Amino acid sequence: MPVVQASQTQPVKISINLFTIFILITCNTSVRIPDCYCAISDTTMSKTIRLGSRTSKLAVAQAEIVAEALKGCFPDYNFEIVTKATLGDNMQDKPLYSFGGKSVWTSELEELLVSTGPQSIDMIVHSLKDVPTNLPNEFKLGAMLNRADPRDVLVVRSDLAYKSLAELPPDSVVGTSSVRRMAQLRRRYPGFKFKVVRGNMNTRLAKLEDPEQGYTCLILAAAGLVRIDLGDKITQYLSSPDMLYAVGQGALGVEINKNDEFTQSLLDKIKDMPTTLSCTAERSLMRTLEGGCSVPLGVESTISPENVLTIETCIISVDGTEAAISKLSRKVQTEDEAESMGKDLAQQLLSQGAGAILEKINYDKLNEH
């Protein structure tokens, strides 16, 4: 798929007659549209759909996944990827929790989504785990695509022979900037030391291999490594009880303008319902707890062919000494039912002391500044 920088973009060219017809249709006017146009085939319409993406190799690879899925459904449309760096990309010297929220990955691209100029885009492709649970009023998630492996993984430095977390020495230096990962590992491996690591996947892996950096291993998302053909770096896949993954991890979310019915109609063709139900419940859980990306909320979800959704979840204190853990199974068939399940699961966590843990985390964060 073509990939361009936002500053290099050109106006989208659409046949004026067909564009006018599209506007008339979407505005529900009473103008009579000829029957031949009401059944327009893709082959008669030259339309370029523009997907916004961050600039990293992984972000572009994820945008290509969405573009290729759409191209499979709409072969006569053109799909172009427009890249733009975000605050999170440009501020590599701070841990993620210091930003206080996930909009560091989304705001700059959202500016292009509302633009009417030559740099405008039709949708944004995100790692769903990076998307705030409360979007600005003018936007919505138009689709969640089939979820890749959501687990975290252990990547051990190549000159070391360790094959699992259990084999690592107690004083191992673990590279991560995730409070969730640190909290869960501190609970099970209190001797581990933690060192923030930022940058794209290749940058982080290079830091791991640099002896002067002092890392024993990294904790990364499996899906990210696999999507850029680095799956061979994985030492161990992590799951409960060692590590529950982030809300939405492994899934791609596509953000669009709330009133853009045309783009929504395209995305409806590639939306994955099991992923949507699972991730909707997870995001509802986080939203109810008012959690941002720095809150140590972990989840592990499965959904059966009969739509029985099971979610195990935990809130762990930053030092790993306190935990609220819960699990819920329920049949869900609609997004509203998934939302309700997430809220109920949040209440279970709160009844086990999650609120007190979260309050202390917020207090600790205030003391950091």
Tab-separated table of C-alpha atoms in Angstrom:
chain	number	residue	atom	x	y	z
A	1	MET	CA	0.000	0.000	0.000
A	2	PRO	CA	1.267	3.563	-0.671
A	3	VAL	CA	2.677	5.225	2.451
A	4	VAL	CA	3.157	9.007	2.675
A	5	GLN	CA	4.110	11.477	5.388
A	6	ALA	CA	1.277	13.777	6.452
A	7	SER	CA	3.178	16.868	5.303
A	8	GLN	CA	3.561	15.388	1.813
A	9	THR	CA	-0.071	14.556	1.193
A	10	GLN	CA	-2.043	15.681	-1.821
A	11	PRO	CA	-5.757	16.456	-2.170
A	12	VAL	CA	-7.977	13.458	-2.721
A	13	LYS	CA	-9.453	13.503	-6.208
A	14	ILE	CA	-12.970	12.175	-6.641
A	15	SER	CA	-15.230	12.350	-9.643
A	16	ILE	CA	-17.394	15.395	-8.904
A	17	ASN	CA	-20.586	13.832	-10.208
A	18	LEU	CA	-20.261	10.702	-8.088
A	19	PHE	CA	-19.123	12.695	-5.088
A	20	THR	CA	-22.163	14.958	-5.387
A	21	ILE	CA	-24.418	11.916	-5.548
A	22	PHE	CA	-22.763	10.449	-2.459
A	23	ILE	CA	-23.355	13.721	-0.548
A	24	LEU	CA	-26.995	13.787	-1.599
A	25	ILE	CA	-27.486	10.211	-0.415
A	26	THR	CA	-25.815	10.652	2.950
A	27	CYS	CA	-27.660	13.890	3.622
A	28	ASN	CA	-30.998	12.088	3.052
A	29	THR	CA	-32.134	14.683	0.515
A	30	SER	CA	-35.345	14.270	-1.426
A	31	VAL	CA	-33.516	14.625	-4.740
A	32	ARG	CA	-34.301	11.706	-7.049
A	33	ILE	CA	-31.116	9.737	-7.752
A	34	PRO	CA	-31.129	7.730	-10.997
A	35	ASP	CA	-31.421	4.000	-10.385
A	36	CYS	CA	-28.158	3.360	-12.216
A	37	TYR	CA	-26.320	5.365	-9.577
A	38	CYS	CA	-28.130	3.796	-6.654
A	39	ALA	CA	-26.460	0.508	-7.559
A	40	ILE	CA	-23.036	1.958	-8.385
A	41	SER	CA	-20.370	-0.709	-8.573
A	42	ASP	CA	-16.905	-0.032	-7.201
A	43	THR	CA	-15.511	-0.239	-10.738
A	44	THR	CA	-17.307	2.977	-11.747
A	45	MET	CA	-16.032	5.019	-8.836
A	46	SER	CA	-12.479	6.268	-8.356
A	47	LYS	CA	-12.105	6.750	-4.608
A	48	THR	CA	-9.041	6.932	-2.405
A	49	ILE	CA	-9.470	5.959	1.251
A	50	ARG	CA	-6.749	7.337	3.499
A	51	LEU	CA	-5.644	5.543	6.671
A	52	GLY	CA	-3.752	7.450	9.348
A	53	SER	CA	-0.895	5.766	11.181
A	54	ARG	CA	1.992	6.554	13.480
A	55	THR	CA	5.404	6.504	11.810
A	56	SER	CA	6.957	3.375	13.345
A	57	LYS	CA	7.502	0.190	11.363
A	58	LEU	CA	5.003	-1.631	13.580
A	59	ALA	CA	2.345	1.065	13.219
A	60	VAL	CA	2.671	1.045	9.426
A	61	ALA	CA	2.545	-2.778	9.376
A	62	GLN	CA	-0.698	-2.626	11.349
A	63	ALA	CA	-2.173	-0.035	9.005
A	64	GLU	CA	-1.256	-2.312	6.106
A	65	ILE	CA	-3.194	-5.162	7.737
A	66	VAL	CA	-6.315	-2.987	7.773
A	67	ALA	CA	-5.722	-1.629	4.262
A	68	GLU	CA	-5.287	-5.131	2.849
A	69	ALA	CA	-8.431	-6.361	4.588
A	70	LEU	CA	-10.392	-3.456	3.117
A	71	LYS	CA	-8.824	-3.968	-0.301
A	72	GLY	CA	-10.016	-7.564	-0.204
A	73	CYS	CA	-13.599	-6.349	0.219
A	74	PHE	CA	-13.344	-3.298	-2.044
A	75	PRO	CA	-10.775	-4.185	-4.731
A	76	ASP	CA	-11.487	-1.164	-6.911
A	77	TYR	CA	-10.878	1.402	-4.176
A	78	ASN	CA	-7.433	2.830	-3.542
A	79	PHE	CA	-6.075	2.698	0.013
A	80	GLU	CA	-3.282	5.031	1.079
A	81	ILE	CA	-1.461	5.134	4.434
A	82	VAL	CA	-0.610	8.563	5.828
A	83	THR	CA	1.930	8.653	8.669
A	84	LYS	CA	2.431	11.245	11.379
A	85	ALA	CA	4.491	11.198	14.579
A	86	THR	CA	2.646	11.642	17.873
A	87	LEU	CA	3.730	13.099	21.218
A	88	GLY	CA	4.455	9.584	22.466
A	89	ASP	CA	6.749	8.987	19.483
A	90	ASN	CA	8.630	12.249	19.980
A	91	MET	CA	9.093	12.024	23.767
A	92	GLN	CA	11.265	8.933	24.142
A	93	ASP	CA	13.081	10.011	27.308
A	94	LYS	CA	10.125	9.614	29.691
A	95	PRO	CA	8.269	6.516	30.952
A	96	LEU	CA	4.712	6.217	29.657
A	97	TYR	CA	3.105	6.632	33.077
A	98	SER	CA	4.566	10.155	33.352
A	99	PHE	CA	2.284	11.359	30.531
A	100	GLY	CA	-0.873	10.640	32.533
A	101	GLY	CA	-2.985	9.172	29.731
A	102	LYS	CA	-3.157	7.442	26.358
A	103	SER	CA	-3.962	10.460	24.183
A	104	VAL	CA	-0.209	10.804	23.627
A	105	TRP	CA	-0.628	8.235	20.840
A	106	THR	CA	-3.790	9.605	19.232
A	107	SER	CA	-4.216	13.401	19.338
A	108	GLU	CA	-2.025	14.377	16.384
A	109	LEU	CA	-3.698	11.838	14.117
A	110	GLU	CA	-7.144	12.958	15.271
A	111	GLU	CA	-6.268	16.425	13.995
A	112	LEU	CA	-5.982	14.936	10.510
A	113	LEU	CA	-9.266	13.087	10.972
A	114	VAL	CA	-11.192	16.350	11.430
A	115	SER	CA	-9.192	18.254	8.812
A	116	THR	CA	-10.933	19.248	5.584
A	117	GLY	CA	-7.691	20.136	3.838
A	118	PRO	CA	-5.335	18.116	1.649
A	119	GLN	CA	-3.888	16.294	4.694
A	120	SER	CA	-7.240	14.900	5.811
A	121	ILE	CA	-7.666	11.179	6.487
A	122	ASP	CA	-10.703	8.900	6.661
A	123	MET	CA	-9.674	6.651	9.567
A	124	ILE	CA	-6.879	5.982	12.055
A	125	VAL	CA	-5.426	2.542	12.717
A	126	HIS	CA	-4.393	2.029	16.339
A	127	SER	CA	-3.079	-0.686	18.579
A	128	LEU	CA	-6.296	-0.934	20.563
A	129	LYS	CA	-4.421	-0.983	23.870
A	130	ASP	CA	-3.207	2.568	23.108
A	131	VAL	CA	-6.703	3.998	22.549
A	132	PRO	CA	-8.300	5.945	25.436
A	133	THR	CA	-11.456	4.325	26.792
A	134	ASN	CA	-13.180	7.708	26.457
A	135	LEU	CA	-12.694	9.181	22.993
A	136	PRO	CA	-13.462	12.835	22.148
A	137	ASN	CA	-17.148	13.294	21.371
A	138	GLU	CA	-16.642	13.643	17.625
A	139	PHE	CA	-14.922	10.250	17.219
A	140	LYS	CA	-15.739	6.575	17.680
A	141	LEU	CA	-14.193	3.168	17.136
A	142	GLY	CA	-15.573	2.016	13.802
A	143	ALA	CA	-14.161	-1.501	13.964
A	144	MET	CA	-12.008	-3.908	15.928
A	145	LEU	CA	-10.239	-6.483	13.786
A	146	ASN	CA	-9.515	-10.115	14.523
A	147	ARG	CA	-7.287	-10.215	17.583
A	148	ALA	CA	-3.737	-11.539	17.285
A	149	ASP	CA	-2.045	-13.316	20.202
A	150	PRO	CA	-2.658	-10.877	23.092
A	151	ARG	CA	-0.028	-12.275	25.452
A	152	ASP	CA	3.110	-10.590	26.701
A	153	VAL	CA	6.411	-12.337	26.075
A	154	LEU	CA	9.818	-12.609	27.655
A	155	VAL	CA	12.788	-11.711	25.438
A	156	VAL	CA	16.111	-12.664	27.030
A	157	ARG	CA	19.426	-11.138	25.901
A	158	SER	CA	20.911	-13.394	23.235
A	159	ASP	CA	24.112	-14.217	25.139
A	160	LEU	CA	22.162	-15.579	28.131
A	161	ALA	CA	20.799	-19.127	28.349
A	162	TYR	CA	17.687	-18.485	30.464
A	163	LYS	CA	14.476	-19.846	28.917
A	164	SER	CA	11.789	-18.627	31.329
A	165	LEU	CA	10.998	-16.118	34.064
A	166	ALA	CA	11.471	-18.857	36.640
A	167	GLU	CA	15.077	-19.405	35.485
A	168	LEU	CA	16.114	-15.749	35.748
A	169	PRO	CA	18.395	-14.791	38.662
A	170	PRO	CA	16.630	-12.856	41.454
A	171	ASP	CA	18.520	-9.638	40.662
A	172	SER	CA	17.747	-9.665	36.926
A	173	VAL	CA	17.182	-6.274	35.272
A	174	VAL	CA	13.881	-6.293	33.391
A	175	GLY	CA	13.261	-3.681	30.705
A	176	THR	CA	9.722	-2.266	30.587
A	177	SER	CA	7.966	1.075	30.977
A	178	SER	CA	4.620	-0.548	31.861
A	179	VAL	CA	3.378	-0.187	35.447
A	180	ARG	CA	1.077	-3.167	34.839
A	181	ARG	CA	3.986	-5.431	33.911
A	182	MET	CA	6.192	-4.211	36.748
A	183	ALA	CA	3.459	-4.652	39.356
A	184	GLN	CA	2.626	-8.221	38.313
A	185	LEU	CA	6.259	-9.277	38.158
A	186	ARG	CA	7.054	-7.689	41.531
A	187	ARG	CA	4.256	-9.755	43.044
A	188	ARG	CA	5.731	-13.060	41.838
A	189	TYR	CA	9.430	-12.177	41.551
A	190	PRO	CA	10.143	-9.532	44.217
A	191	GLY	CA	13.903	-9.598	43.604
A	192	PHE	CA	13.673	-8.353	40.002
A	193	LYS	CA	14.958	-4.862	39.222
A	194	PHE	CA	13.238	-2.719	36.616
A	195	LYS	CA	14.616	-0.242	34.121
A	196	VAL	CA	12.504	1.859	31.782
A	197	VAL	CA	12.950	1.091	28.093
A	198	ARG	CA	11.316	3.203	25.371
A	199	GLY	CA	11.465	3.342	21.584
A	200	ASN	CA	10.189	1.214	18.746
A	201	MET	CA	10.674	-2.557	18.757
A	202	ASN	CA	14.047	-2.521	17.024
A	203	THR	CA	15.319	0.249	19.286
A	204	ARG	CA	14.317	-1.668	22.395
A	205	LEU	CA	15.893	-4.880	21.137
A	206	ALA	CA	19.109	-3.005	20.342
A	207	LYS	CA	19.171	-1.612	23.879
A	208	LEU	CA	18.703	-5.136	25.245
A	209	GLU	CA	21.773	-6.381	23.358
A	210	ASP	CA	23.946	-3.412	24.385
A	211	PRO	CA	25.997	-4.591	27.420
A	212	GLU	CA	26.348	-1.027	28.665
A	213	GLN	CA	22.564	-0.780	29.103
A	214	GLY	CA	22.563	-3.626	31.637
A	215	TYR	CA	19.298	-5.339	30.678
A	216	THR	CA	18.803	-9.056	31.319
A	217	CYS	CA	15.535	-9.215	29.401
A	218	LEU	CA	12.570	-7.270	28.059
A	219	ILE	CA	8.819	-7.805	28.408
A	220	LEU	CA	7.058	-7.035	25.133
A	221	ALA	CA	3.769	-7.744	23.362
A	222	ALA	CA	3.790	-10.904	21.264
A	223	ALA	CA	1.618	-9.393	18.533
A	224	GLY	CA	3.992	-6.496	17.931
A	225	LEU	CA	7.008	-8.734	17.466
A	226	VAL	CA	5.193	-11.151	15.175
A	227	ARG	CA	3.728	-8.377	13.005
A	228	ILE	CA	7.208	-7.141	12.069
A	229	ASP	CA	8.682	-10.633	11.665
A	230	LEU	CA	10.604	-10.650	14.939
A	231	GLY	CA	8.812	-13.612	16.490
A	232	ASP	CA	12.104	-15.514	16.604
A	233	LYS	CA	13.220	-13.160	19.415
A	234	ILE	CA	10.594	-14.569	21.791
A	235	THR	CA	11.978	-16.639	24.667
A	236	GLN	CA	8.733	-17.404	26.519
A	237	TYR	CA	5.037	-16.601	26.133
A	238	LEU	CA	3.567	-15.319	29.409
A	239	SER	CA	0.109	-15.953	30.816
A	240	SER	CA	-1.707	-16.296	34.149
A	241	PRO	CA	-0.519	-16.472	36.884
A	242	ASP	CA	2.721	-14.733	35.803
A	243	MET	CA	1.259	-12.058	33.563
A	244	LEU	CA	-2.172	-10.869	32.469
A	245	TYR	CA	-2.062	-8.647	29.401
A	246	ALA	CA	-3.281	-5.106	28.775
A	247	VAL	CA	-6.860	-4.229	27.878
A	248	GLY	CA	-7.249	-4.521	24.110
A	249	GLN	CA	-3.763	-5.946	23.592
A	250	GLY	CA	-3.288	-7.794	20.300
A	251	ALA	CA	-6.306	-6.139	18.648
A	252	LEU	CA	-6.369	-3.336	16.100
A	253	GLY	CA	-8.917	-0.553	16.538
A	254	VAL	CA	-9.954	1.783	13.732
A	255	GLU	CA	-11.063	5.268	14.788
A	256	ILE	CA	-13.346	7.363	12.577
A	257	ASN	CA	-15.529	10.446	12.725
A	258	LYS	CA	-18.718	9.581	14.583
A	259	ASN	CA	-21.017	10.718	11.771
A	260	ASP	CA	-19.054	9.192	8.876
A	261	GLU	CA	-21.551	6.587	7.701
A	262	PHE	CA	-19.669	5.878	4.479
A	263	THR	CA	-16.410	4.885	6.208
A	264	GLN	CA	-18.389	2.935	8.787
A	265	SER	CA	-20.027	0.946	5.986
A	266	LEU	CA	-16.575	-0.057	4.741
A	267	LEU	CA	-15.368	-1.085	8.183
A	268	ASP	CA	-18.476	-3.168	8.839
A	269	LYS	CA	-17.087	-5.642	6.292
A	270	ILE	CA	-13.888	-6.321	8.271
A	271	LYS	CA	-15.144	-6.026	11.861
A	272	ASP	CA	-14.545	-9.145	13.969
A	273	MET	CA	-17.392	-9.791	16.401
A	274	PRO	CA	-15.663	-12.097	18.950
A	275	THR	CA	-12.839	-9.559	19.268
A	276	THR	CA	-15.343	-6.711	19.507
A	277	LEU	CA	-17.267	-8.384	22.328
A	278	SER	CA	-14.139	-9.312	24.285
A	279	CYS	CA	-12.447	-5.944	23.923
A	280	THR	CA	-15.640	-3.975	24.528
A	281	ALA	CA	-16.014	-5.747	27.877
A	282	GLU	CA	-12.340	-5.153	28.719
A	283	ARG	CA	-12.553	-1.458	27.835
A	284	SER	CA	-15.770	-1.096	29.848
A	285	LEU	CA	-13.975	-2.639	32.821
A	286	MET	CA	-11.131	-0.142	32.516
A	287	ARG	CA	-13.473	2.804	31.908
A	288	THR	CA	-15.464	1.965	35.050
A	289	LEU	CA	-12.249	1.898	37.071
A	290	GLU	CA	-11.213	5.151	35.387
A	291	GLY	CA	-7.922	3.595	34.411
A	292	GLY	CA	-5.362	5.082	32.059
A	293	CYS	CA	-2.365	3.358	30.542
A	294	SER	CA	-0.402	3.666	33.804
A	295	VAL	CA	-2.932	1.710	35.889
A	296	PRO	CA	-1.784	-1.873	36.532
A	297	LEU	CA	-4.951	-3.544	35.240
A	298	GLY	CA	-4.389	-6.943	33.653
A	299	VAL	CA	-6.892	-9.109	31.792
A	300	GLU	CA	-7.034	-12.531	30.168
A	301	SER	CA	-10.101	-13.182	28.007
A	302	THR	CA	-11.518	-16.110	26.082
A	303	ILE	CA	-14.754	-16.360	24.127
A	304	SER	CA	-16.320	-19.651	23.066
A	305	PRO	CA	-18.129	-20.375	19.775
A	306	GLU	CA	-21.348	-20.041	21.802
A	307	ASN	CA	-20.310	-16.495	22.831
A	308	VAL	CA	-19.559	-17.367	26.446
A	309	LEU	CA	-17.029	-14.713	27.416
A	310	THR	CA	-14.672	-15.417	30.319
A	311	ILE	CA	-12.447	-12.664	31.702
A	312	GLU	CA	-9.892	-13.015	34.464
A	313	THR	CA	-8.636	-9.669	35.721
A	314	CYS	CA	-6.361	-8.167	38.340
A	315	ILE	CA	-5.308	-4.878	39.880
A	316	ILE	CA	-1.883	-5.061	41.516
A	317	SER	CA	-0.254	-2.398	43.676
A	318	VAL	CA	2.912	-0.866	42.250
A	319	ASP	CA	5.090	-2.654	44.824
A	320	GLY	CA	3.327	-5.976	44.174
A	321	THR	CA	2.182	-6.478	47.766
A	322	GLU	CA	-1.566	-5.905	47.300
A	323	ALA	CA	-3.864	-7.458	44.733
A	324	ALA	CA	-7.520	-7.589	43.744
A	325	ILE	CA	-8.294	-10.528	41.455
A	326	SER	CA	-11.607	-11.533	39.906
A	327	LYS	CA	-13.078	-13.706	37.176
A	328	LEU	CA	-16.429	-13.682	35.418
A	329	SER	CA	-18.062	-15.822	32.723
A	330	ARG	CA	-21.208	-14.790	30.893
A	331	LYS	CA	-22.895	-15.273	27.529
A	332	VAL	CA	-22.702	-12.035	25.560
A	333	GLN	CA	-24.191	-11.477	22.138
A	334	THR	CA	-24.241	-7.702	21.792
A	335	GLU	CA	-21.856	-4.851	22.520
A	336	ASP	CA	-24.286	-3.524	25.139
A	337	GLU	CA	-24.147	-6.862	26.953
A	338	ALA	CA	-20.345	-6.758	26.795
A	339	GLU	CA	-20.361	-3.232	28.241
A	340	SER	CA	-22.551	-4.445	31.093
A	341	MET	CA	-20.267	-7.392	31.785
A	342	GLY	CA	-17.253	-5.103	32.029
A	343	LYS	CA	-19.030	-2.863	34.539
A	344	ASP	CA	-20.032	-5.849	36.672
A	345	LEU	CA	-16.480	-7.170	36.656
A	346	ALA	CA	-15.202	-3.764	37.745
A	347	GLN	CA	-17.599	-3.831	40.687
A	348	GLN	CA	-16.248	-7.248	41.686
A	349	LEU	CA	-12.712	-5.842	41.703
A	350	LEU	CA	-13.794	-2.818	43.722
A	351	SER	CA	-15.441	-5.068	46.291
A	352	GLN	CA	-12.064	-6.755	46.732
A	353	GLY	CA	-10.195	-3.530	47.436
A	354	ALA	CA	-9.193	-2.374	43.959
A	355	GLY	CA	-10.344	1.163	44.736
A	356	ALA	CA	-7.911	1.537	47.619
A	357	ILE	CA	-5.064	0.210	45.466
A	358	LEU	CA	-5.868	2.679	42.695
A	359	GLU	CA	-6.114	5.603	45.118
A	360	LYS	CA	-2.660	4.814	46.468
A	361	ILE	CA	-1.230	4.595	42.947
A	362	ASN	CA	-2.623	8.021	42.131
A	363	TYR	CA	-1.190	9.396	45.376
A	364	ASP	CA	2.201	7.899	44.564
A	365	LYS	CA	2.112	9.486	41.108
A	366	LEU	CA	1.442	12.917	42.606
A	367	ASN	CA	4.475	12.504	44.827
A	368	GLU	CA	6.672	11.767	41.816
A	369	HIS	CA	6.377	15.295	40.450
